[in-house]
XYZ file of C-alpha atoms in Angstrom:
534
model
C 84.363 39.320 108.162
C 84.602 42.889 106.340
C 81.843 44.241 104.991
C 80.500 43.934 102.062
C 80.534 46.945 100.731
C 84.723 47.162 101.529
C 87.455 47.657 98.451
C 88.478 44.109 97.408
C 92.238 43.279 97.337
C 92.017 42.573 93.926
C 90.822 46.767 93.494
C 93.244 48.097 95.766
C 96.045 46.012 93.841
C 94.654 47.502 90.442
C 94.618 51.335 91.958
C 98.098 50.956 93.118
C 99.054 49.504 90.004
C 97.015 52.341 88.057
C 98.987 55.552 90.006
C 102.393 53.507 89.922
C 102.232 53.621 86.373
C 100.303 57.009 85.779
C 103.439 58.386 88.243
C 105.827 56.503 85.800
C 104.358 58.076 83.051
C 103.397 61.465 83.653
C 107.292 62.021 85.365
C 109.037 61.552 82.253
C 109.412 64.593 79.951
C 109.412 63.199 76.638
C 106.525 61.072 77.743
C 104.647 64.264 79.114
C 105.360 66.106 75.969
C 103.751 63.203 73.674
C 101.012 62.564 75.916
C 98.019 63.901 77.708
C 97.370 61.881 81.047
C 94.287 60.922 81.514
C 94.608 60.831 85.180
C 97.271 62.649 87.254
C 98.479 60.954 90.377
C 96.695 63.792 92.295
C 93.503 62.837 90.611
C 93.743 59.584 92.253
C 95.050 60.110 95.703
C 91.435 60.570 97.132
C 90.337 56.937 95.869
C 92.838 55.602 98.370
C 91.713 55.038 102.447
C 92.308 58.130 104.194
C 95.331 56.678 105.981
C 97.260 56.641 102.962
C 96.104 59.684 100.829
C 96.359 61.916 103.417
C 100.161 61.964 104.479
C 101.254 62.011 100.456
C 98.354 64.940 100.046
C 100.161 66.818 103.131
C 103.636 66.092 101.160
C 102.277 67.614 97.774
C 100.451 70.397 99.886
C 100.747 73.190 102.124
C 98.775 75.372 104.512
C 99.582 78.131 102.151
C 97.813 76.803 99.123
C 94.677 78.364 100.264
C 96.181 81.603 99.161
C 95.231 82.800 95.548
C 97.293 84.129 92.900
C 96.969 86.751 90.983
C 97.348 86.130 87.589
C 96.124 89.623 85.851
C 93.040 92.507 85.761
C 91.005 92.215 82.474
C 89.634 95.866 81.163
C 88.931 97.693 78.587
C 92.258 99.345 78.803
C 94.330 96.227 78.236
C 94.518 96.677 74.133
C 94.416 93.338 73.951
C 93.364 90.061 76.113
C 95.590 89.165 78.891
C 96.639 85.733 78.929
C 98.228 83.118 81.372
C 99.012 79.353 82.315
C 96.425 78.261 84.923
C 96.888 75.100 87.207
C 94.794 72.552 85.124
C 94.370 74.506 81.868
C 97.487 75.667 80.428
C 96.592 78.396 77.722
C 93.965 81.021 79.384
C 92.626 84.489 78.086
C 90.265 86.745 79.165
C 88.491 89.990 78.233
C 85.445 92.472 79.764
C 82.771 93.598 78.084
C 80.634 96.528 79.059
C 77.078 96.292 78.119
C 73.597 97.816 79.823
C 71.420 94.429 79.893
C 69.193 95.959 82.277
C 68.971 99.213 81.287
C 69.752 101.312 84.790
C 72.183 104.563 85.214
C 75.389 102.691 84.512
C 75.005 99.199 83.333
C 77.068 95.920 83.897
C 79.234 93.538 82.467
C 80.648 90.073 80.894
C 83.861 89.139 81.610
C 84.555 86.546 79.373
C 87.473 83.746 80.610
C 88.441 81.044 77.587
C 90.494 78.306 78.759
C 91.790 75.304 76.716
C 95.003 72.504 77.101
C 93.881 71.163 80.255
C 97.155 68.947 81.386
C 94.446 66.132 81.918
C 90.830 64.439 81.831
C 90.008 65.225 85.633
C 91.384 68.640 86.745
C 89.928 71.607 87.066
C 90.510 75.541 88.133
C 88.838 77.405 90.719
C 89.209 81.252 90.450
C 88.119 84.124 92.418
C 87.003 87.430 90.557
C 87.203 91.073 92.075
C 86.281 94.709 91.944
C 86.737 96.916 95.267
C 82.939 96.366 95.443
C 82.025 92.832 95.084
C 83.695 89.345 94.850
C 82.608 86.592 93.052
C 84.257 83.036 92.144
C 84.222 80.347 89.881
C 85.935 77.092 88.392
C 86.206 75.279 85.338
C 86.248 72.102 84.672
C 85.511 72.212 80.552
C 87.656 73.614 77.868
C 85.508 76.432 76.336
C 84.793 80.028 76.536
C 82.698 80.724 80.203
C 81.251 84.318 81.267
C 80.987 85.654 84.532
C 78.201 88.533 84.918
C 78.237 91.634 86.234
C 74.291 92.539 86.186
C 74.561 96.003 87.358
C 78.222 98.172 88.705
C 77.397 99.273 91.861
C 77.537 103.205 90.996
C 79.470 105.297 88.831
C 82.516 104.680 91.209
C 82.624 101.025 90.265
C 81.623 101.673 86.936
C 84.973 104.022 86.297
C 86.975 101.949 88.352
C 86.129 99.093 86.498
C 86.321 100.776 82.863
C 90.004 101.729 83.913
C 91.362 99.200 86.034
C 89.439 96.430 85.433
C 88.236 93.439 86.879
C 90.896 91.845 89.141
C 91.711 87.696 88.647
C 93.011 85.215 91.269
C 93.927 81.317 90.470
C 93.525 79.179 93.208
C 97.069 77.578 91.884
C 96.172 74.399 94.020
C 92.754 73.370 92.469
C 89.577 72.148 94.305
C 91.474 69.466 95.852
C 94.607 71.169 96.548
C 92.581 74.134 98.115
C 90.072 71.685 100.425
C 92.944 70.391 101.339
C 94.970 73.799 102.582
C 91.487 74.571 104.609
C 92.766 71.384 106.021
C 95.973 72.076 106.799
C 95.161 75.750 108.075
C 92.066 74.588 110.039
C 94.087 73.266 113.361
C 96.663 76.159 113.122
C 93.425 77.448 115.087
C 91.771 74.750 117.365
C 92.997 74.627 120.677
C 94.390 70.876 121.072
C 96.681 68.773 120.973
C 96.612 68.555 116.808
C 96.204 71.974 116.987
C 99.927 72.637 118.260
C 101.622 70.054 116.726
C 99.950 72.030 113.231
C 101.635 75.399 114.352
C 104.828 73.789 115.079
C 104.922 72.106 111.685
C 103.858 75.210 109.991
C 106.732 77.515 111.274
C 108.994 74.694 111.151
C 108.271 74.591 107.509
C 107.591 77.638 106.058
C 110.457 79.674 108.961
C 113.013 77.071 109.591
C 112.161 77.271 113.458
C 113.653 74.215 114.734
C 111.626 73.970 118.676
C 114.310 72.185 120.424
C 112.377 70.665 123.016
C 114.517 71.867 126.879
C 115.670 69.806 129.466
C 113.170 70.704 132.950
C 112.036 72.854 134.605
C 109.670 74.107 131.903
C 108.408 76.973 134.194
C 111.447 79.358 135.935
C 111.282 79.882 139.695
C 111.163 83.592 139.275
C 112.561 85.904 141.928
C 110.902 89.183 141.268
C 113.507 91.784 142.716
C 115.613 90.758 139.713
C 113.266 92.374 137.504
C 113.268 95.757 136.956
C 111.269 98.990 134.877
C 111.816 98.086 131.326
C 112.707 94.721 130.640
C 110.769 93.313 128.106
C 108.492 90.388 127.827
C 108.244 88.161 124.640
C 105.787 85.975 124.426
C 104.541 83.235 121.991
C 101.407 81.449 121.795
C 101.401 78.141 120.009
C 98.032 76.426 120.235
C 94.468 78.365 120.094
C 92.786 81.252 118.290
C 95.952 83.562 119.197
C 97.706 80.697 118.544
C 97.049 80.478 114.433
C 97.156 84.244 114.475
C 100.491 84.575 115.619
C 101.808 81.794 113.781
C 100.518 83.424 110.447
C 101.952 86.787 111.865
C 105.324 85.225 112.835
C 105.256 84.101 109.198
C 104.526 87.281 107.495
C 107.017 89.517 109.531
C 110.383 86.861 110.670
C 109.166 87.648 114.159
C 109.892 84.574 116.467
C 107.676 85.908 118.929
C 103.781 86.930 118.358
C 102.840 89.007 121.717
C 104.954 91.378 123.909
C 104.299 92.986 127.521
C 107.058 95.035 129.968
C 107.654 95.525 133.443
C 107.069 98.183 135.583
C 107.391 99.494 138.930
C 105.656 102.393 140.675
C 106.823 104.975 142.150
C 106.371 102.852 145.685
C 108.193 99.918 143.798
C 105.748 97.324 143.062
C 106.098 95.433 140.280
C 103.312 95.503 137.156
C 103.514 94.293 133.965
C 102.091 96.619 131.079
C 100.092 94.893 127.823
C 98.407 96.243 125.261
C 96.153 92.692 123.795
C 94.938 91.830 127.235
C 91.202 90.084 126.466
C 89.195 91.731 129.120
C 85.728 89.495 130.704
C 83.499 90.674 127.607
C 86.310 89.461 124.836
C 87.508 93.171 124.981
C 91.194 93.642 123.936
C 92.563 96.575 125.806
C 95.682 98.038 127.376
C 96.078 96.850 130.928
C 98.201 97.188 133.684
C 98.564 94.153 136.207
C 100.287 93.708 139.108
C 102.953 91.097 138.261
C 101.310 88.011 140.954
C 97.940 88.798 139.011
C 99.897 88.758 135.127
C 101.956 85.644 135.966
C 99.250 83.467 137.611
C 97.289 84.070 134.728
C 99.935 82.712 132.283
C 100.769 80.166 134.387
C 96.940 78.894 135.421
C 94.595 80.337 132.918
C 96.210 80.923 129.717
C 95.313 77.970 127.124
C 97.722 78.871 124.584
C 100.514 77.352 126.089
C 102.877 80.540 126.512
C 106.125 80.504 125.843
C 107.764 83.109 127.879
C 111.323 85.032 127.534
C 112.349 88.221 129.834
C 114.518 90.151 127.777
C 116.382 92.732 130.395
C 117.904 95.888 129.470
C 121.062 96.886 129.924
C 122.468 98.644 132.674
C 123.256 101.321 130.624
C 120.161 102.067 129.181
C 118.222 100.916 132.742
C 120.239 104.328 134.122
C 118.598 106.498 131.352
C 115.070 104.805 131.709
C 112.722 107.506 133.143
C 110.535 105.397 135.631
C 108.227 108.472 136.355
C 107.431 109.463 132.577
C 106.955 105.570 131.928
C 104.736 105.150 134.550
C 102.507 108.326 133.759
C 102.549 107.485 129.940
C 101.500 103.688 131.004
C 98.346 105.035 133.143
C 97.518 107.655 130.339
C 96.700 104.156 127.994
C 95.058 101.970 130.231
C 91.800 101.239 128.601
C 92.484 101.612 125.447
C 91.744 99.362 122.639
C 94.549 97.280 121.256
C 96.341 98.785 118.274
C 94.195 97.146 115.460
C 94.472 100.304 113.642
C 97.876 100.196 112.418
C 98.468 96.386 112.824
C 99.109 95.241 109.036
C 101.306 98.846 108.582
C 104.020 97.593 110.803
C 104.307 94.518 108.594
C 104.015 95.674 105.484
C 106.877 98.245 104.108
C 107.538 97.593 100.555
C 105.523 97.274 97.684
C 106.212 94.080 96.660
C 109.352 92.691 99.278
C 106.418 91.523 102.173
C 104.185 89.688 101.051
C 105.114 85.563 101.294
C 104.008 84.027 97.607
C 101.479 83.712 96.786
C 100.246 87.064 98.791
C 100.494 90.675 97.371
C 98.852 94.094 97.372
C 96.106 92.814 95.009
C 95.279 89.720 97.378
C 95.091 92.259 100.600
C 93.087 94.677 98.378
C 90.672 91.838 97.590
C 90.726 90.463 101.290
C 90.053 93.659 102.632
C 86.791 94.026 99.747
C 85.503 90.669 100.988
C 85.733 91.745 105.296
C 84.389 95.400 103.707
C 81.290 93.623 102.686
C 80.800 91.323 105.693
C 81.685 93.036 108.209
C 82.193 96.495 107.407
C 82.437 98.010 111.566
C 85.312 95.715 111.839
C 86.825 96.783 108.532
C 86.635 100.646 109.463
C 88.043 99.671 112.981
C 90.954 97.637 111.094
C 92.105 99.642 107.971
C 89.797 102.442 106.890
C 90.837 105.334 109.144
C 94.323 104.515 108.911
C 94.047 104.382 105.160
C 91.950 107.462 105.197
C 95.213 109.047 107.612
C 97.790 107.873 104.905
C 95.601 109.926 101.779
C 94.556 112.994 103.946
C 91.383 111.819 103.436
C 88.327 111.378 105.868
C 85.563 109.125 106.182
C 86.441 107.251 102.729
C 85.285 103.532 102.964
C 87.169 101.189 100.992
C 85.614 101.294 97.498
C 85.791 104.753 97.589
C 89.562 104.792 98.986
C 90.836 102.555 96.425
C 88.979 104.679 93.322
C 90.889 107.675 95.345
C 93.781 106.559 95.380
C 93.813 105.384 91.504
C 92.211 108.895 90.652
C 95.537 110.465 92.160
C 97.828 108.248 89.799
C 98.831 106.221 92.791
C 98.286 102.830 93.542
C 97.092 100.787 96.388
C 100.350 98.768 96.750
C 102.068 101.856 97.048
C 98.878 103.365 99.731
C 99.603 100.435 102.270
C 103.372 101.255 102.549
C 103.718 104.745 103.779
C 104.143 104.796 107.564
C 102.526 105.183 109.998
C 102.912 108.130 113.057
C 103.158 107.999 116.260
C 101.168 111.234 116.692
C 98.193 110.430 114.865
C 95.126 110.168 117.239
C 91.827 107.578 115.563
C 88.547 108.197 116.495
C 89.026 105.655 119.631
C 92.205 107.242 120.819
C 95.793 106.396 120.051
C 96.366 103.313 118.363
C 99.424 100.983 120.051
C 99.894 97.230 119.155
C 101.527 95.146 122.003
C 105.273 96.454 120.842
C 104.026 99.738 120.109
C 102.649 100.358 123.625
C 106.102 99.387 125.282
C 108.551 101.278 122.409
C 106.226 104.221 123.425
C 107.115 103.831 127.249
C 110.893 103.519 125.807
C 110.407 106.896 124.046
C 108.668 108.802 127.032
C 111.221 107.074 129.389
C 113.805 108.936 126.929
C 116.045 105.416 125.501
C 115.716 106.690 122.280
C 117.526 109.618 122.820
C 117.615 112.184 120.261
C 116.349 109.850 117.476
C 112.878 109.396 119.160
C 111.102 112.328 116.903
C 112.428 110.368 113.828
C 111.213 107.133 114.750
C 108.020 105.966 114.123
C 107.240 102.720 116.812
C 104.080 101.997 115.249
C 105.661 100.807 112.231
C 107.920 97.944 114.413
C 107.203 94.695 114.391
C 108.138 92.354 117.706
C 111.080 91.519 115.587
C 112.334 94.868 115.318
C 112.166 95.233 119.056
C 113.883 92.495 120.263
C 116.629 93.226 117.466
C 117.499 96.975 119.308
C 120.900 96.743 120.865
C 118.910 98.116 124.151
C 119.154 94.501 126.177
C 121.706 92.773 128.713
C 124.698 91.397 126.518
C 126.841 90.215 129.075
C 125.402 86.641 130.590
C 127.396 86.474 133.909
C 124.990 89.683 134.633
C 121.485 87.588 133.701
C 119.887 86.565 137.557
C 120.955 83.405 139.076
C 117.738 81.940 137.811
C 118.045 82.682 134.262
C 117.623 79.697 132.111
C 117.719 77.515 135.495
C 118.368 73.842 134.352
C 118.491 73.923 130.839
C 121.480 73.108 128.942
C 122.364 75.803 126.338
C 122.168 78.828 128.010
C 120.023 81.478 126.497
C 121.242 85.519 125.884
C 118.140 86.434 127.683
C 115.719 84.347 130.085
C 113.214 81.837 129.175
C 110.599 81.401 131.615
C 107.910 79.158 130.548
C 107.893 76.962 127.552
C 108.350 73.488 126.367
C 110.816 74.491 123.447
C 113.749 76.688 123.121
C 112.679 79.802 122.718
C 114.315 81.485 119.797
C 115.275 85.161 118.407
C 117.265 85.445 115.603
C 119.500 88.855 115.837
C 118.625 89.294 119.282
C 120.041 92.343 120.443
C 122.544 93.293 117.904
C 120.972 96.699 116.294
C 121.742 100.269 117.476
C 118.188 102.679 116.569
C 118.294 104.948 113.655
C 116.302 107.464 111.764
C 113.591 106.270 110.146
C 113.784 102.817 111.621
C 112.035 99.681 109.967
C 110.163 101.990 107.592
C 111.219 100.494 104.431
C 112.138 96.655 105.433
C 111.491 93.824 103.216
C 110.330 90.564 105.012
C 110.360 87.873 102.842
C 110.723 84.311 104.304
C 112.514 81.824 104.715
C 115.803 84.179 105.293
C 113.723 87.212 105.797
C 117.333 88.955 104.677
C 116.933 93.292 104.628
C 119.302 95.467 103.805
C 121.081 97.707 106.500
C 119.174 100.656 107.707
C 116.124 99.990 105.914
């Protein structure tokens, strides 16, 4: 017998009936036009058992819904209010008022947000409100005029920011619901199970067009080592895990089909290694390492939870002639211990001012980001982005507040900050500063495969992407070892050696270098389509 406290048929039938006919109404224009719903079909969805609600909430939703929009900055420069169509209420202004409540050195401030035409009874909008000194957030559920305070400005940096600039506004486009929901969907992208993979999967499946074709067995190669040689390239993707969610979200943001990277070496008495700059270290350190291949491989193979999906991309004999084992191997010792690259991670994605950033993301959402890690953990945000945003304005020992004011003193903008490039020369305060692809286009440069060209390329702004694009690999597939894609039936332009799914890389191997390489490439999914030597 269920229990008592169970739906009845007879209100299941009725709330079925109820969103069948809210659905019918609320889809027709005419009908929409005439008449407020009451109750959107969205509204109702959570009333339903979870088994039910939750696929169509996954159909109507995405991981990227957690991402806010920005919809304007209200100052006292505007002239007049800015205005704009929220997610529940349609018609939305807002204005900022100075005013000293409290009576200190520089005062505070109302910003004042009026919102009206809500599109029904039940919704709401959440929003999030920033300086680059504080963050605060809100929703609204009423149709009225609502305040947010601003007691006291920080300083007289905030308080002339603020007077010229304003105060910046993000909609959280997908509600309360819609947003619980993302957390929901973004939540496994992370976890390392099962439900965890299968969310990763979906996500780049989705949101990339990565298809994950599963391969016929083996799904681990029966390497023979003397095939590999000083050079050839490793890419690597995680799919499940911590690294697993970060990749996937990188993968996203840049077109790479491949999150990590690593490259073989020999010494000079010919034993193989592999070099990697992201190796996690006993203490949760991530440094440049160099590993004997046995040690690398077992480790992928035996230890590595993130289920690894492994290519070897070999170079070509032509450019294996030129490779300069000696200056590879002495540039490789020179970074081992080293932290990873953190430094100049985001600068390798982001080139443009506006031709990066997957919607709903832009400048103003990394600017506001970047306040809310400034303020919570502000060691990590000086390891991540101060100094090399301090590097980019000539500037030294600027935190973020005080970077941003900078760079809007100078006429400038922070959009436009974040997109000039990075150099290969410049030294941070913990040594040079190499991502995973960045360490091994470095050993290409020393090893001299970039020829001429390598003082007008910057390898710190590449992204994996970029590297397996260069037209520096194997194209001839009778050459590939014996082993090479062992078993599986499409064979591969390079050599998959873990992995589940068909590994792919989309313009693998089909770009000759040139000056000023991938400093000025959009990235915009799901085609991420640039124009030639960008």
């Amino acid at each position: 017998m269920a229990p008592s406290s169970s739906p009845s048929p007879y209100y299941a039938i009725t709330t079925i009936i109820t969103i069948i006919l809210t659905l019918a109404c609320t889809h027709n224009p005419k009908v929409q036009a005439a008449f407020k719903a009451p109750i959107l079909p969205q509204d109702l969805l959570p009333l339903l058992p979870a088994q039910i609600s939750w696929p169509i909430l996954r159909t109507l939703r995405s991981a990227t819904d957690i991402l806010p929009t920005f919809v304007g900055a209200a100052s006292l420069s505007n002239n007049s209010d800015i205005s704009w169509k929220g997610s529940c209420f349609y018609e939305n202004t807002a204005w900022l008022e100075l005013h000293n409540k409290t009576g200190s050195e520089f005062g505070g401030g109302t910003l004042h947000i009026k919102v009206s035409n809500a599109h029904s009874w039940t919704c709401m909008d959440l929003y999030i409100f920033a300086t680059p000194y504080r963050v605060k957030w809100d929703y609204y559920f009423l149709s009225r005029e609502h305040k947010v305070e601003f007691d006291e400005w920080e300083g007289k940096a905030e308080y002339e920011y603020v007077k010229n600039k304003g105060v910046a506004i993000f909609l959280m486009e997908s509600g309360m619901l819609g947003t619980l929901q993302a957390l929901w969907e973004v939540f496994p992208l992370f976890t390392n199970t099962g439900w965890g993979e299968n969310a990763n999967l979906a996500f780049l499946e989705k949101n990339m067009g990565a298809k994950f074709e599963e391969r016929a067995g083996p799904w681990v190669t029966n390497v023979t080592i003397d095939d590999i040689q000083s050079g050839d390239f490793l890419a690597i993707s995680k799919i499940r895990g911590l690294w697993g969610g970060f990749e996937t979200l990188e993968k996203w943001a840049s077109g790479a089909y491949a999150g990590h990277s690593a490259v073989c070496l020999r010494d000079p008495e010919g034993k193989l290694w592999v070099g990697e700059s992201g190796h996690e270290d006993e203490e949760g350190n991530n440094l440049i390492v160099l590993l004997p291949w046995d040690e690398w491989w077992s480790y992928e193979l035996t230890k590595d939870n993130t289920n690894p999906h492994i290519a070897l991309l070999p170079l070509h004999p032509e450019l294996r002639a030129k490779f300069n084992e000696t200056a590879a191997w002495e540039y490789a010792q020179s970074m081992i211990g080293l932290p990873y690259g953190y430094h100049n991670l985001i600068f390798s994605w982001i080139d443009t001012i506006d031709g990066n950033y997957p919607p709903p993301l832009d400048a103003h959402l990394v600017a506001s980001v970047m306040t809310v890690w400034n303020q919570l953990q502000p060691a990590y945000a000086a390891n991540i982005w101060n100094e090399a945003l301090n590097k980019r304005l000539g500037t030294q020992d600027l935190d973020l507040p005080e970077i941003m004011v900078e760079v809007e003193r100078r006429g400038s903008s922070f959009a436009q900050l974040l997109t000039i490039p990075e150099q290969d020369d410049w030294i941070y305060v913990d040594g040079k500063s190499t991502s995973c692809v960045a360490f091994i286009l470095e050993m290409y440069k020393e090893a001299g495969l970039f020829g001429d060209l390598a003082n007008e390329i910057q390898v710190t702004e590449f992204t994996i992407k970029d590297a397996y694009t260069l037209n520096f690999f194997e194209n001839n597939m009778t050459r590939l070892p014996k082993w090479c894609n062992d078993g599986d039936t499409v064979k591969l332009p390079f050599c998959q050696l873990t992995g589940k799914y068909r590994m792919e890389l989309p313009g693998y191997n089909t770009i000759e270098p040139y000056a000023h390489m991938a400093e000025n490439c959009p990235s915009m999914p799901p085609d991420y389509l640039r124009p030639k030597y960008c």
